[in-house]
mmCIF file of C-alpha atoms and ligand atoms in Angstrom:
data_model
loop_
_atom_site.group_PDB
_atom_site.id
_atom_site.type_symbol
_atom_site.label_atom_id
_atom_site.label_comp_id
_atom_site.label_asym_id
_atom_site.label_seq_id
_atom_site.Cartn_x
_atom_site.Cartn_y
_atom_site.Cartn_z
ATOM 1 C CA UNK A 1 -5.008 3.157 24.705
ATOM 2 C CA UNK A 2 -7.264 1.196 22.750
ATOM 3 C CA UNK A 3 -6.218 0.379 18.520
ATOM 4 C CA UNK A 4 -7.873 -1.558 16.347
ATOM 5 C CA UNK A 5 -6.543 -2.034 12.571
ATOM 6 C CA UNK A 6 -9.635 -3.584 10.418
ATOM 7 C CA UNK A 7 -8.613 -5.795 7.181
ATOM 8 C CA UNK A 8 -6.535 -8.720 6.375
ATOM 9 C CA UNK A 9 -3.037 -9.012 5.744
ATOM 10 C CA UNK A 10 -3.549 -9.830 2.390
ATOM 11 C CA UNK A 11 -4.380 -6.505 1.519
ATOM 12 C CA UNK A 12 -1.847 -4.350 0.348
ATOM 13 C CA UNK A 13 -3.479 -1.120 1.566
ATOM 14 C CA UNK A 14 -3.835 -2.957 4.790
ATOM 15 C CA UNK A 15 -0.370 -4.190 4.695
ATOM 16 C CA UNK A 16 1.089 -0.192 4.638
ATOM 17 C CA UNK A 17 -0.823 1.157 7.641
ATOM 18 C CA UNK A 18 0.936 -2.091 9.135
ATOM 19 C CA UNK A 19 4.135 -1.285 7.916
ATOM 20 C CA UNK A 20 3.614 2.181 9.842
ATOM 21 C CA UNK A 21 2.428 0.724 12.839
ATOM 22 C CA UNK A 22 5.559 -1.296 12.917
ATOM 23 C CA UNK A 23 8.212 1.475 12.262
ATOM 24 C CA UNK A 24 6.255 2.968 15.389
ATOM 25 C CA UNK A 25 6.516 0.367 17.635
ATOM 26 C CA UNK A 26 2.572 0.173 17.968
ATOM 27 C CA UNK A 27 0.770 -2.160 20.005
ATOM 28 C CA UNK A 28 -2.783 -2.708 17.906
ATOM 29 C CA UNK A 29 -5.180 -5.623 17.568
ATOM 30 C CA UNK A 30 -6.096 -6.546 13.944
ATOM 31 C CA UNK A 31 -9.404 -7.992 12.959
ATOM 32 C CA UNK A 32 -8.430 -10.422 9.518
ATOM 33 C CA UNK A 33 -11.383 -9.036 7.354
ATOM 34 C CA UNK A 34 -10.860 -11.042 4.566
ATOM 35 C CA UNK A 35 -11.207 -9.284 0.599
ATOM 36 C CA UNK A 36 -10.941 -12.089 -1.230
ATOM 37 C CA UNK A 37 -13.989 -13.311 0.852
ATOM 38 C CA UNK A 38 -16.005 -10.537 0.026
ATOM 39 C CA UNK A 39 -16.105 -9.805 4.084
ATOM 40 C CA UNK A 40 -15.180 -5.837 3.485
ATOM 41 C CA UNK A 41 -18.967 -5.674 1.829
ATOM 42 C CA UNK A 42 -20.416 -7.587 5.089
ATOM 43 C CA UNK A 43 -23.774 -5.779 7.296
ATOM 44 C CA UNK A 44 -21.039 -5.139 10.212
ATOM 45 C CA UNK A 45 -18.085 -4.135 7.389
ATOM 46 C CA UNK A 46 -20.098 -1.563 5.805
ATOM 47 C CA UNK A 47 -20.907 -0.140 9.094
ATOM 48 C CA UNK A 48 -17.425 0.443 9.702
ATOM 49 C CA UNK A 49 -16.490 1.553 5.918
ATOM 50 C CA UNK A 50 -19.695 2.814 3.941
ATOM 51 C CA UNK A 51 -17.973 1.316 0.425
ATOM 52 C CA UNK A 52 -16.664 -2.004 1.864
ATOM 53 C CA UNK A 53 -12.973 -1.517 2.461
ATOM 54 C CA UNK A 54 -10.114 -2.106 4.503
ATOM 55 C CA UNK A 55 -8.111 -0.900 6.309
ATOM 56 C CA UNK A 56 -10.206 1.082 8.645
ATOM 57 C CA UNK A 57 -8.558 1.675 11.974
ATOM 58 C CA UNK A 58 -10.290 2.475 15.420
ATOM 59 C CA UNK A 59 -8.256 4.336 17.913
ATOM 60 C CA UNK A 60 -9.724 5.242 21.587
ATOM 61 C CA UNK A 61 -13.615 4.897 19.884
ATOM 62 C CA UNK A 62 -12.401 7.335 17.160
ATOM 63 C CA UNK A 63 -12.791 5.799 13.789
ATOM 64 C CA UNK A 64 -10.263 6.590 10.676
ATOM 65 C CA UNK A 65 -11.364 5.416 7.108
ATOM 66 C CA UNK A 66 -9.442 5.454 4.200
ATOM 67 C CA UNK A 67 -5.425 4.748 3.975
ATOM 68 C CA UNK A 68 -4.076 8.650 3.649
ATOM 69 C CA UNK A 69 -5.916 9.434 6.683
ATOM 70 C CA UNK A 70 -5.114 6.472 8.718
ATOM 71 C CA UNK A 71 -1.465 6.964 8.128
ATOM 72 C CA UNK A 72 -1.361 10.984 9.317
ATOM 73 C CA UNK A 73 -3.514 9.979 12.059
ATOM 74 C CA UNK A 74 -1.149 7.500 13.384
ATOM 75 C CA UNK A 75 2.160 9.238 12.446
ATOM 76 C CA UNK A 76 0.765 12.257 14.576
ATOM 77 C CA UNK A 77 -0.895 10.543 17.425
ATOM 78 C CA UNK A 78 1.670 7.954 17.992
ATOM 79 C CA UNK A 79 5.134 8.140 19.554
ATOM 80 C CA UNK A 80 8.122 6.924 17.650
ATOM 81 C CA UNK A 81 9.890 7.770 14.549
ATOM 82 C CA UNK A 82 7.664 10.586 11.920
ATOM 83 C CA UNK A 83 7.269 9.176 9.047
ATOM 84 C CA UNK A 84 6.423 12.295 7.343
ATOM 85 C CA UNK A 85 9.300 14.195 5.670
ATOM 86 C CA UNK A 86 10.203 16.898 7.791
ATOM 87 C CA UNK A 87 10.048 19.823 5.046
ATOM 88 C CA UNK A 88 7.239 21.101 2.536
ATOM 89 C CA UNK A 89 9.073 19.719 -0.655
ATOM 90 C CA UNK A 90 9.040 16.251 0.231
ATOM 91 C CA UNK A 91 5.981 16.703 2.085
ATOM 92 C CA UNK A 92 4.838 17.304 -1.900
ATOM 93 C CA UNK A 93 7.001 14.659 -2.943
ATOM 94 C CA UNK A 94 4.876 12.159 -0.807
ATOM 95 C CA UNK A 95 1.473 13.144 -1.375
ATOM 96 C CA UNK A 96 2.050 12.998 -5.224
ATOM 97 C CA UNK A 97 3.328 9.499 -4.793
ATOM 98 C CA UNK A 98 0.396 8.319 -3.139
ATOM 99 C CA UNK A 99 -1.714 10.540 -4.846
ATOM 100 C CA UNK A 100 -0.506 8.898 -7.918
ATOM 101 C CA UNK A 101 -0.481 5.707 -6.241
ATOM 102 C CA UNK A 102 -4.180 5.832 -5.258
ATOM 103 C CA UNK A 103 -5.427 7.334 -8.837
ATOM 104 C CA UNK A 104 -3.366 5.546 -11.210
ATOM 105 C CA UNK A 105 -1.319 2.751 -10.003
ATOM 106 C CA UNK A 106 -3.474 0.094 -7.632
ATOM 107 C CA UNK A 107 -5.887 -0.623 -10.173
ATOM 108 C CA UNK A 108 -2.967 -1.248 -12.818
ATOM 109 C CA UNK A 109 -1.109 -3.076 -10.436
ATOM 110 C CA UNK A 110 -3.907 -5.241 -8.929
ATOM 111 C CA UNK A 111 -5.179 -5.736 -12.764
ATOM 112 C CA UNK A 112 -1.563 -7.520 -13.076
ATOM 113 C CA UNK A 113 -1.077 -9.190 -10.221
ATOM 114 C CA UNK A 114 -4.920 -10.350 -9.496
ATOM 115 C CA UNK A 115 -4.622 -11.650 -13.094
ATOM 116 C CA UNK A 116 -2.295 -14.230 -11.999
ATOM 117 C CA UNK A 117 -2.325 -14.541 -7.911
ATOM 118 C CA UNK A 118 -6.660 -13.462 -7.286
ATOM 119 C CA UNK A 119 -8.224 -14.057 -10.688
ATOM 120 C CA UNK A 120 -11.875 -13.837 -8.751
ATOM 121 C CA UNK A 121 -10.952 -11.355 -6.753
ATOM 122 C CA UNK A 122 -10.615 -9.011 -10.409
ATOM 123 C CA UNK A 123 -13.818 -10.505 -12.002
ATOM 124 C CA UNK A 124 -11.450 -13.366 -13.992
ATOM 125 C CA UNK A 125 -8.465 -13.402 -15.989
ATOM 126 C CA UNK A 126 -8.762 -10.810 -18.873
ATOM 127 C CA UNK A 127 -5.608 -10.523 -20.984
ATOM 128 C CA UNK A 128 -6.296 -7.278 -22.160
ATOM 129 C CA UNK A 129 -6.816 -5.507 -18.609
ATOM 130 C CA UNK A 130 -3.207 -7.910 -18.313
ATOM 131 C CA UNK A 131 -1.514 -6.060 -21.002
ATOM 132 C CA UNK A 132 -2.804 -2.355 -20.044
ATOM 133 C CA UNK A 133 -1.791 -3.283 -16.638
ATOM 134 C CA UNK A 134 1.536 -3.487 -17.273
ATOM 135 C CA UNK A 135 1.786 -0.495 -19.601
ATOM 136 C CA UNK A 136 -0.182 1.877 -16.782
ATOM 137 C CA UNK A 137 1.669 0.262 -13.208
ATOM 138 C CA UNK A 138 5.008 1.215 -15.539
ATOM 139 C CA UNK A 139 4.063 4.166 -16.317
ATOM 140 C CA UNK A 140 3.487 4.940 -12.155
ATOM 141 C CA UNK A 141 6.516 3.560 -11.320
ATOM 142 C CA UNK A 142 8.505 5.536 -13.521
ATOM 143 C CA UNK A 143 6.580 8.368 -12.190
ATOM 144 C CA UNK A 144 7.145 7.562 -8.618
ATOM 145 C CA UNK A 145 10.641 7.250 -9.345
ATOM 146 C CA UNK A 146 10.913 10.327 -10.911
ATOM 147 C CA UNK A 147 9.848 12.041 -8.135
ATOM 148 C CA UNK A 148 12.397 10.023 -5.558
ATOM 149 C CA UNK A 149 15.059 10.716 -7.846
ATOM 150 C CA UNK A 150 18.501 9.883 -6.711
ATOM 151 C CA UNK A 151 17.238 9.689 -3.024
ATOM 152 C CA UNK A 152 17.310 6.717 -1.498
ATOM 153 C CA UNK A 153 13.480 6.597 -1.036
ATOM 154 C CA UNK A 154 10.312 8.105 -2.599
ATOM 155 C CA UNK A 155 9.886 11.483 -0.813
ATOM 156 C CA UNK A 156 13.463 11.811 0.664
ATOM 157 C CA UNK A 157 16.206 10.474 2.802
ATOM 158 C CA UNK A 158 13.965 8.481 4.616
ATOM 159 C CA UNK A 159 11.004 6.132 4.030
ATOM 160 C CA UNK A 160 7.504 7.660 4.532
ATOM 161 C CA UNK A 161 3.940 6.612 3.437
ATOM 162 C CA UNK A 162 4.423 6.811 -0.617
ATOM 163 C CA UNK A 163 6.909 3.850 -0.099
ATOM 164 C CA UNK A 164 4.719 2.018 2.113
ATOM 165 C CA UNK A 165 2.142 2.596 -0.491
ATOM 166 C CA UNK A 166 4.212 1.091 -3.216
ATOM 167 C CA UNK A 167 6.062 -1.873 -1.464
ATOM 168 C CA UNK A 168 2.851 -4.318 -1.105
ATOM 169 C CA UNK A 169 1.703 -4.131 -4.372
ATOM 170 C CA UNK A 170 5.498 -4.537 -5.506
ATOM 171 C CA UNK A 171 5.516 -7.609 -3.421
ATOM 172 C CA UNK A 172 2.570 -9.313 -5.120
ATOM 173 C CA UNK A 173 3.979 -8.031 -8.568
ATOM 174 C CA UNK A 174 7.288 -10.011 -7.751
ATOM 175 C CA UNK A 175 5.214 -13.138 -7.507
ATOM 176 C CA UNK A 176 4.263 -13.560 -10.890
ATOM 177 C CA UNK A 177 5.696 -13.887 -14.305
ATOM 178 C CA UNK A 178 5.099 -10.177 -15.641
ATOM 179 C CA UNK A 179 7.502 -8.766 -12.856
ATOM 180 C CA UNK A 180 10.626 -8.379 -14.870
ATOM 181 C CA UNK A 181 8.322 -5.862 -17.410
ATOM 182 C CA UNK A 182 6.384 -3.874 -14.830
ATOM 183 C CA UNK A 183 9.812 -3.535 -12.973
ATOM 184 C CA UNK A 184 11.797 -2.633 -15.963
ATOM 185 C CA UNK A 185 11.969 1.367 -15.012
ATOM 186 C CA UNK A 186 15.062 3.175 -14.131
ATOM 187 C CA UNK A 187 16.211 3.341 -10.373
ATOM 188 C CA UNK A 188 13.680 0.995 -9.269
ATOM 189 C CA UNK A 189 15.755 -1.913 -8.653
ATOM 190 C CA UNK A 190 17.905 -0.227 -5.975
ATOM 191 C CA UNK A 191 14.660 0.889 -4.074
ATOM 192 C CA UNK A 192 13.067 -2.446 -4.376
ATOM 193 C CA UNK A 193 16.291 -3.723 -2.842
ATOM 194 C CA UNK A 194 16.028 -1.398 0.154
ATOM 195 C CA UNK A 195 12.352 -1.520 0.700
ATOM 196 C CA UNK A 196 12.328 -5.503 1.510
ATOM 197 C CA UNK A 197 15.153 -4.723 3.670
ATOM 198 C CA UNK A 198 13.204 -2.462 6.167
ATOM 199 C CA UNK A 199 12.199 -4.873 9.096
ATOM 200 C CA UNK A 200 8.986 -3.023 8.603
ATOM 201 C CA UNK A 201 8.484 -5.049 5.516
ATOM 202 C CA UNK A 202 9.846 -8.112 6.656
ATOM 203 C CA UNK A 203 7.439 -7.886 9.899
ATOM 204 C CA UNK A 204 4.485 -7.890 7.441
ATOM 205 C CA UNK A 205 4.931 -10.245 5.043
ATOM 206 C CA UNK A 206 1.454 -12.466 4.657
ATOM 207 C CA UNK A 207 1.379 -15.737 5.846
HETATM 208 N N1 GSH B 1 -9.443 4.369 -0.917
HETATM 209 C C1 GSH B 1 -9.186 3.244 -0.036
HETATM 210 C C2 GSH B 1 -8.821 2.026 -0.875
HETATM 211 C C3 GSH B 1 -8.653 0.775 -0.049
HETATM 212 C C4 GSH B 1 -8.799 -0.475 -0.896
HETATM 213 O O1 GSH B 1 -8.975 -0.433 -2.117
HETATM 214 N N2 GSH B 1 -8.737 -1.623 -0.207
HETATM 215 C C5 GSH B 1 -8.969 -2.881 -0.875
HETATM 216 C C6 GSH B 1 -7.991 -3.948 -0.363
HETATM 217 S S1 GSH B 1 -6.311 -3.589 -0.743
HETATM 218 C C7 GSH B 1 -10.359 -3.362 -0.516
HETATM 219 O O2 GSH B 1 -10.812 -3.144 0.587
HETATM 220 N N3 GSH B 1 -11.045 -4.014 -1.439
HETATM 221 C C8 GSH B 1 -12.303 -4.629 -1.159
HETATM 222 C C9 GSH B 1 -13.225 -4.564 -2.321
HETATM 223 O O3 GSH B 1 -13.035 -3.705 -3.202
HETATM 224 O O4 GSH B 1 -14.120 -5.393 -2.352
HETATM 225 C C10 GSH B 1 -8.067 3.600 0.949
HETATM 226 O O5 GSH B 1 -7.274 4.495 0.655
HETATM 227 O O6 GSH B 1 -8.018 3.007 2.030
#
């Protein structure tokens, strides 16, 4: 068995396929494309991913774009724990979270934490992209937590792929000064507390 994860650990969307592959015990090679150097937009990149991003993953000569895909793929083809809740409500719960995730909160988030971590990466520092970024990754949060409720993660009793989804772009967020507002939403403290405890989230912090 041949697995290839595409993208660099920078990348938060990179960083939750990782998180998977780790909870499953996965053997995989990673090739470090690099986003902040533009590598995702690349000749060989773009053969991989049409619209220059990561993660792509490669399994057996079978190519998987795009994060929601990569992570049903895996959960189903690999052994080791499912991360996918095993009944149709929180099978819901989690595709709203990273529905909501994908439409609504990484641009918000990254608008925040690019501002002060990857000001190039977002185009520059723009203080009013800043200050809607705050409002809108709230706004998701308290959405996201919302739907966890008072379970101890997103879509249940267990962590799946909306958590995965949320954690790296928490984990940048934590790193600058506007963390205390976007984090300022009921019941996410607790969660936060339990997500870095997961070894799956230690294993992938970047370095
Ligand atoms: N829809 C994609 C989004 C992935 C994405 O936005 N990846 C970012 C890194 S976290 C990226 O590749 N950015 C490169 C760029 O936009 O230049 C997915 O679900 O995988």
């Amino acid at each position: 068995m041949s697995l290839t994860l595409y993208g660099f650990d920078g990348s938060t969307y990179v960083r939750t396929v990782k998180m998977l592959l780790v909870e499953k015990g996965a053997d995989f090679d990673q090739v470090q494309v690099n986003v902040i150097k533009g590598e995702p937009h690349l000749p060989e990149h773009l053969a991989r991913h049409p619209f220059g991003k990561v993660p792509v993953v490669d399994h057996d000569g079978f190519r998987v774009l795009e994060t929601a895909a990569i992570m049903a793929y895996l959960d189903e083809v690999l052994p080791g724990p499912s991360l996918t809740p095993d009944n149709a409500h929180d099978r819901a719960r989690n595709h709203m979270a990273m529905g909501l995730y994908d439409s609504y909160g990484y641009g918000a988030l990254v608008s925040v934490f690019g501002f002060h971590l990857f000001p190039d990466f977002i185009g520059g520092q723009n203080e009013d992209s800043r200050r809607k970024g705050i409002d809108n990754s709230k706004r998701v949060i308290r959405e996201l937590m919302k739907i966890k409720g008072d379970d101890p993660f997103i879509a249940g009793l267990a962590p799946s792929f909306s958590d995965f989804y949320l954690a790296p772009a928490c984990a940048y967020i934590a790193m600058t000064p506007d963390a205390a507002l976007v984090f300022a939403v009921d019941g996410f403290a607790e969660w936060w507390k339990r997500l870095q405890a997961l070894p799956s989230f230690q294993a992938t912090i970047p370095q």
